[in-house]
Amino acid sequence: MAKILPSPNDIRALRNHLGLTQEQFAERLGVAFTTVNRWEGGDSKPQRAALEMLERMKQEAGMESDADTNAPESTKVGRRRMKDSNAAPTTKPMEQMLWDAACSIRGEKDAAKFKDYLLPLLFVKRLSDVFDDEIGRLAEDYGDRATALEIAESDHSLLRFYLPAEARWKVISGRYDKDEKPFEWPLDEKGRPTSPKDIGEHLTKAVRAVVKHNPSLTGVIDIVDFAAERNGERDINPAKLRLVVETFSDPRYRLGLADVQPDFLGRAYEYLLRKFAEGSGQSAGEFFTPTEVGFLMAHIMRPRPGETCLDYACGSAGLLIKLQLVARELDPTSRVPLKLSGQELQAESYAVAQMNAIIHDMEVELARGDTMINPKFREANGKIRTHDIVVANPMWNQPFAPDLFANDPFDRFRTTGGITSGKGDWAWLQHTLSCLSDHGRAAVVLDTGAVTRGSGSKNEDKERNIRKWFVDRDLIDGVILLPENLFYNTTAAGVIVVLSKRKPAARKDKIILLNASKRYLKGKPKNYLPEDQIRAIAALYQRGAAVDGELVIIGSEEAEKTDYNLSPSRWVGQSESASGDSLVDLIDKSRSLAEMGRQVDEKLFAMLAKVVGG
């Protein structure tokens, strides 16, 4: 008889019954932590080997088996509905929660500042829900929650983060359990009451109390004052803040260990910025890396335990975290973490990166500053520190001031193909190269124009010259063309440029050009790469064998013939539907046709000159 696939709640119930965290559960099953998280989030299903292991664990635990396919259909449907009604929130409800919360304070602050208030509050809600989960776990060991709380109060080391009573969400929201006594604010040293006069003061007191008990959170959640005033008026009306708290208190939006996907905070940040950019009618000027593109980059890099990894434009640190998650998947028995480093210019993004690392229980060395002007990770002699892996999604087509870098103290440009002008895409790749160790490798997301600009031009082009320099020195391992409309704030396709300073023998003097532009599913408002396609693209790239219509391998001589045009769509086209070619393909074909026309004109004029001269 066919087995019924376990629902997300079945898997979560088994894990909870065994008293295991997601990481411990994953270790027992021999899979990655991310895999368990996706099962419990309903984003993927266990495969055959995992199903058999799950069934065996259920039987050992004495739980009801899903193999009973003889149960009445009405019973099965009813049971399924009951389970699904408690399923973990997907990205969509989380986005709705965030937008509802943002709408609660619209008009109070400029749109771009909403996130400064929402994200710390969201993080406090996450910490509180995780705190409740951990108290629940202790209660299983010590008999009841009251005893567990008492023990936790005396030994904070039993918890990842200790939350004082005034910072717990039930106290912030005022939603107490039945027969539970409300929190009583203590008196100060002079016998005066310390109770806040409104929710703004309460939230400010709460985040400061959390930081006092958890110094590592300094500068992470206490970056705004919820009770700040200007000209005698609150920056944010307390009544509006109360609406935000009410939105976050909805039971559908619990943010505990098993309730949300591990990278939910980075997704929340990206979603808010995209919505605020749309609302203001302009682009934020930053292209955030979709989760699935981050996982694709990590699978291509295949990080190994203990390797040093850098993202010099780390945003919310999503790419670094995905490297660690994939490293665990590739070697689940290793206890040696990656050594992660990230630099970020924006203060808000820097704080979110710290939150993201904390949520994932990962050590990430973070620094603030402008990477191009002031790279922070240096050796004792002042030179740029090198890493085994670099991943990045820097700002696309960023203006580059050649005069500013004419005398670069780190000599990143003059000796690596020259100083570019106009667009900064190849300057980022030159910086990437300076961050790589002698055996290092990198994956950098750029605009598609970065691999084509200047090719076929009569005039000398600095970007094309830098591409030539990289090709001549066999530093480009490959280029992957991504589908259109994946990224926030742009519908452009984007490419992943893969660099390697020590290619394996089989790939020396070769460049892999992979056209993955059709491997996506339609979404609203953005397309996305399903998990099976992420793994398929990574496997295709790693294998490095030519595939008709998708992957081609070229050498330096072939690259020279096309004047170093490294666009995969220029070299390998995919079959198109009746709707016609994609915009990227049409642009490349147009450029090729224009170049052919120019060459025909030159030959024709030369022939006419001979005739006239004769």
Coordinates of C-alpha atoms in Angstrom, one line a residue, residues 15-299:
R15 CA 10.3 16.2 16.4
N16 CA 8.5 17.7 19.4
H17 CA 7.6 14.3 20.7
L18 CA 11.2 13.3 20.7
G19 CA 12.2 16.6 22.3
L20 CA 14.6 17.6 19.5
T21 CA 15.5 20.9 18.0
Q22 CA 15.4 21.1 14.2
E23 CA 19.2 20.8 14.0
Q24 CA 19.2 17.7 16.3
F25 CA 16.3 16.2 14.3
A26 CA 18.2 16.8 11.1
E27 CA 21.3 15.1 12.5
R28 CA 19.3 12.0 13.5
L29 CA 17.9 11.8 9.9
G30 CA 21.2 12.5 8.3
V31 CA 19.9 15.6 6.4
A32 CA 20.5 19.3 6.5
F33 CA 18.9 21.6 9.1
T34 CA 17.5 23.6 6.1
T35 CA 15.8 20.5 4.8
V36 CA 13.9 19.9 8.0
N37 CA 13.0 23.5 8.1
R38 CA 11.5 23.3 4.6
W39 CA 9.6 20.1 5.4
E40 CA 8.0 21.8 8.4
G41 CA 7.3 24.9 6.4
G42 CA 5.6 22.9 3.7
D43 CA 8.1 24.0 1.0
S44 CA 9.3 20.5 0.2
K45 CA 8.5 16.8 0.9
P46 CA 10.8 14.1 2.3
Q47 CA 12.2 11.7 -0.3
R48 CA 12.1 7.9 0.0
A49 CA 15.0 7.3 2.3
A50 CA 14.0 10.1 4.6
L51 CA 10.4 8.8 4.6
E52 CA 11.5 5.3 5.7
M53 CA 13.6 6.9 8.5
L54 CA 10.7 9.1 9.7
E55 CA 8.4 6.1 9.7
R56 CA 10.9 4.1 11.7
M57 CA 11.3 6.9 14.2
K58 CA 7.5 7.2 14.6
Q59 CA 7.2 3.5 15.3
E60 CA 10.0 3.6 17.9
A61 CA 8.4 6.6 19.5
G62 CA 5.0 4.7 19.7
M63 CA 3.2 7.3 17.5
E64 CA 0.4 6.6 15.1
S65 CA 1.5 5.6 11.6
D66 CA 0.5 7.4 8.5
A67 CA 0.5 4.1 6.6
D68 CA -3.1 3.4 7.6
T69 CA -4.6 4.0 4.2
N70 CA -7.8 2.1 5.2
A71 CA -9.0 4.9 7.4
P72 CA -12.3 6.4 6.2
E73 CA -11.8 9.2 3.7
S74 CA -13.8 11.6 5.8
T75 CA -11.5 10.9 8.8
K76 CA -8.4 11.4 6.7
V77 CA -9.7 14.7 5.3
G78 CA -10.8 15.9 8.7
R79 CA -7.5 15.0 10.2
R80 CA -5.6 16.7 7.3
R81 CA -7.6 19.9 7.7
M82 CA -7.0 20.0 11.4
K83 CA -3.2 19.6 10.8
D84 CA -3.0 22.1 8.0
S85 CA -4.9 24.7 10.0
N86 CA -1.9 24.9 12.4
A87 CA 0.8 24.8 9.6
A88 CA 3.7 27.2 10.0
P89 CA 3.3 30.6 8.3
T90 CA 4.6 30.8 4.8
T91 CA 6.3 33.9 3.4
K92 CA 2.9 35.3 2.2
P93 CA 1.3 35.6 5.7
M94 CA 4.5 37.1 7.0
E95 CA 4.5 39.7 4.3
Q96 CA 0.9 40.5 5.1
M97 CA 1.7 40.9 8.8
L98 CA 4.6 43.2 8.0
W99 CA 2.5 45.3 5.6
D100 CA -0.4 45.5 8.0
A101 CA 2.0 46.7 10.7
A102 CA 3.6 49.2 8.3
C103 CA 0.2 50.5 7.4
S104 CA -0.5 51.1 11.1
I105 CA 2.2 53.8 11.2
R106 CA 2.0 55.1 7.7
G107 CA 2.2 58.9 7.8
E108 CA 4.0 58.9 11.1
K109 CA 7.4 58.5 9.5
D110 CA 8.8 58.6 6.0
A111 CA 8.2 55.3 4.3
A112 CA 11.9 54.4 4.2
K113 CA 12.1 54.8 8.0
F114 CA 9.3 52.4 8.8
K115 CA 11.7 49.5 8.9
D116 CA 13.8 51.2 11.5
Y117 CA 10.9 50.7 13.9
L118 CA 9.3 47.5 12.6
L119 CA 12.4 45.3 12.4
P120 CA 13.6 45.8 16.0
L121 CA 10.0 45.2 17.2
L122 CA 9.8 42.1 15.0
F123 CA 13.1 40.9 16.4
V124 CA 11.8 41.3 20.0
K125 CA 8.7 39.3 19.1
R126 CA 11.0 36.6 17.6
L127 CA 13.2 36.6 20.8
S128 CA 10.1 36.4 23.0
D129 CA 8.5 33.5 21.0
V130 CA 11.8 31.6 21.1
F131 CA 12.1 32.3 24.8
D132 CA 8.7 30.8 25.3
D133 CA 9.7 27.7 23.3
E134 CA 12.8 27.2 25.4
I135 CA 10.9 27.6 28.6
G136 CA 8.5 25.0 27.3
R137 CA 11.4 22.7 26.6
L138 CA 12.7 23.2 30.2
A139 CA 9.2 22.6 31.5
E140 CA 9.3 19.1 30.0
D141 CA 12.5 18.5 32.0
Y142 CA 11.4 20.1 35.3
G143 CA 7.7 19.4 35.4
D144 CA 5.9 22.7 34.7
R145 CA 6.5 26.2 33.3
A146 CA 6.5 27.9 36.7
T147 CA 9.4 25.8 37.8
A148 CA 11.2 26.2 34.5
L149 CA 10.9 30.0 34.7
E150 CA 12.2 30.0 38.2
I151 CA 15.2 27.9 37.1
A152 CA 15.8 30.1 34.1
E153 CA 15.7 33.2 36.2
S154 CA 18.6 31.8 38.3
D155 CA 20.6 30.4 35.4
H156 CA 20.4 32.5 32.2
S157 CA 22.9 30.2 30.5
L158 CA 20.2 27.7 30.0
L159 CA 18.7 30.0 27.3
R160 CA 20.2 31.5 24.1
F161 CA 18.9 34.9 25.2
Y162 CA 17.3 35.7 28.6
L163 CA 14.3 38.0 28.3
P164 CA 13.3 40.0 31.4
A165 CA 9.6 40.0 32.2
E166 CA 8.9 43.5 30.9
A167 CA 10.3 42.5 27.4
R168 CA 8.2 39.3 27.0
W169 CA 5.5 39.7 24.4
K170 CA 2.5 38.9 26.7
V171 CA 3.6 41.8 28.9
I172 CA 4.1 44.1 25.9
S173 CA 0.8 43.1 24.3
G174 CA -1.2 42.7 27.6
R175 CA -2.5 39.3 26.5
Y176 CA -2.0 37.1 29.5
D177 CA -3.0 33.5 29.9
K178 CA -6.1 32.7 32.0
D179 CA -5.5 33.1 35.8
E180 CA -2.1 34.6 35.0
K181 CA -1.3 37.7 37.1
P182 CA -0.3 40.8 35.0
F183 CA 3.3 42.0 35.4
E184 CA 3.9 44.6 38.2
W185 CA 6.5 47.2 37.4
P186 CA 8.9 47.6 40.4
L187 CA 9.6 50.8 42.2
D188 CA 13.0 52.6 41.6
E189 CA 15.6 53.2 44.3
K190 CA 13.7 56.2 45.6
G191 CA 10.4 54.3 45.8
R192 CA 8.9 55.9 42.7
P193 CA 6.9 53.8 40.1
T194 CA 8.7 52.8 37.0
S195 CA 5.7 51.8 34.9
P196 CA 5.7 53.5 31.5
K197 CA 3.0 55.9 30.6
D198 CA 2.4 54.4 27.2
I199 CA 3.4 51.7 24.7
G200 CA 6.3 53.8 23.3
E201 CA 8.0 54.2 26.7
H202 CA 7.3 50.5 27.4
L203 CA 9.0 49.4 24.1
T204 CA 12.0 51.6 24.8
K205 CA 12.3 50.2 28.3
A206 CA 11.9 46.7 27.0
V207 CA 14.7 46.8 24.4
R208 CA 17.0 48.5 26.9
A209 CA 16.3 45.8 29.4
V210 CA 17.0 43.1 26.8
V211 CA 20.3 44.7 25.9
K212 CA 21.2 45.0 29.6
H213 CA 20.8 41.2 30.1
N214 CA 22.3 40.4 26.7
P215 CA 25.2 42.8 25.9
S216 CA 25.8 41.1 22.5
L217 CA 22.5 42.8 21.3
T218 CA 23.8 46.3 21.9
G219 CA 23.4 48.3 18.7
V220 CA 21.1 45.6 17.3
I221 CA 17.6 46.2 18.7
D222 CA 18.2 49.5 20.6
I223 CA 18.8 51.5 17.5
V224 CA 15.7 53.6 17.8
D225 CA 13.8 55.2 20.7
F226 CA 10.1 54.4 20.4
A227 CA 9.3 57.3 22.7
A228 CA 11.4 59.9 20.9
E229 CA 10.0 63.4 20.7
R230 CA 10.5 66.3 18.4
N231 CA 9.2 69.8 19.1
G232 CA 7.1 68.4 22.0
E233 CA 5.5 65.7 19.8
R234 CA 6.2 62.0 19.6
D235 CA 7.8 60.8 16.5
I236 CA 5.4 57.9 16.4
N237 CA 2.0 58.2 18.0
P238 CA 1.6 55.6 20.8
A239 CA -1.9 54.7 19.5
K240 CA -0.3 53.8 16.2
L241 CA 2.5 51.7 17.9
R242 CA -0.2 49.9 19.8
L243 CA -1.8 48.9 16.5
V244 CA 1.6 47.5 15.3
V245 CA 1.8 45.4 18.6
E246 CA -1.7 44.1 18.0
T247 CA -0.8 43.1 14.5
F248 CA 2.3 41.2 15.7
S249 CA 0.2 39.6 18.4
D250 CA -2.1 37.8 16.0
P251 CA -1.7 34.0 16.8
R252 CA -1.3 33.3 13.1
Y253 CA 2.0 35.1 13.2
R254 CA 4.0 33.3 15.8
L255 CA 7.7 33.4 15.2
G256 CA 9.1 30.5 17.3
L257 CA 11.8 28.0 16.4
A258 CA 9.4 25.8 14.3
D259 CA 7.1 28.5 13.1
V260 CA 9.1 30.3 10.4
Q261 CA 11.8 29.6 7.9
P262 CA 15.3 30.2 9.1
D263 CA 16.0 33.2 6.9
F264 CA 12.6 34.9 7.6
L265 CA 14.2 38.1 9.0
G266 CA 16.3 38.7 5.8
R267 CA 13.2 38.1 3.8
A268 CA 11.2 40.5 6.0
Y269 CA 13.8 43.2 5.5
E270 CA 13.9 42.8 1.7
Y271 CA 10.1 42.8 1.5
L272 CA 9.8 46.0 3.5
L273 CA 12.4 47.8 1.5
R274 CA 10.8 46.7 -1.8
K275 CA 7.3 47.8 -0.6
F276 CA 8.7 51.2 0.6
A277 CA 10.5 51.8 -2.7
E278 CA 7.4 51.0 -4.6
G279 CA 5.3 53.3 -2.4
S280 CA 7.7 56.2 -2.9
G281 CA 7.7 55.7 -6.7
Q282 CA 11.4 55.1 -6.9
S283 CA 14.0 52.4 -6.6
A284 CA 16.0 52.1 -3.5
G285 CA 19.0 51.6 -5.7
E286 CA 19.8 48.2 -4.2
F287 CA 19.1 44.8 -5.6
F288 CA 18.5 42.3 -2.9
T289 CA 19.5 38.7 -3.5
P290 CA 16.5 36.4 -3.6
T291 CA 16.8 33.5 -1.2
E292 CA 16.9 30.9 -3.9
V293 CA 19.7 32.8 -5.8
G294 CA 21.7 32.8 -2.5
F295 CA 21.3 29.1 -2.1
L296 CA 22.3 28.6 -5.8
M297 CA 25.5 30.6 -5.2
A298 CA 26.2 28.6 -2.0
H299 CA 25.8 25.2 -3.8

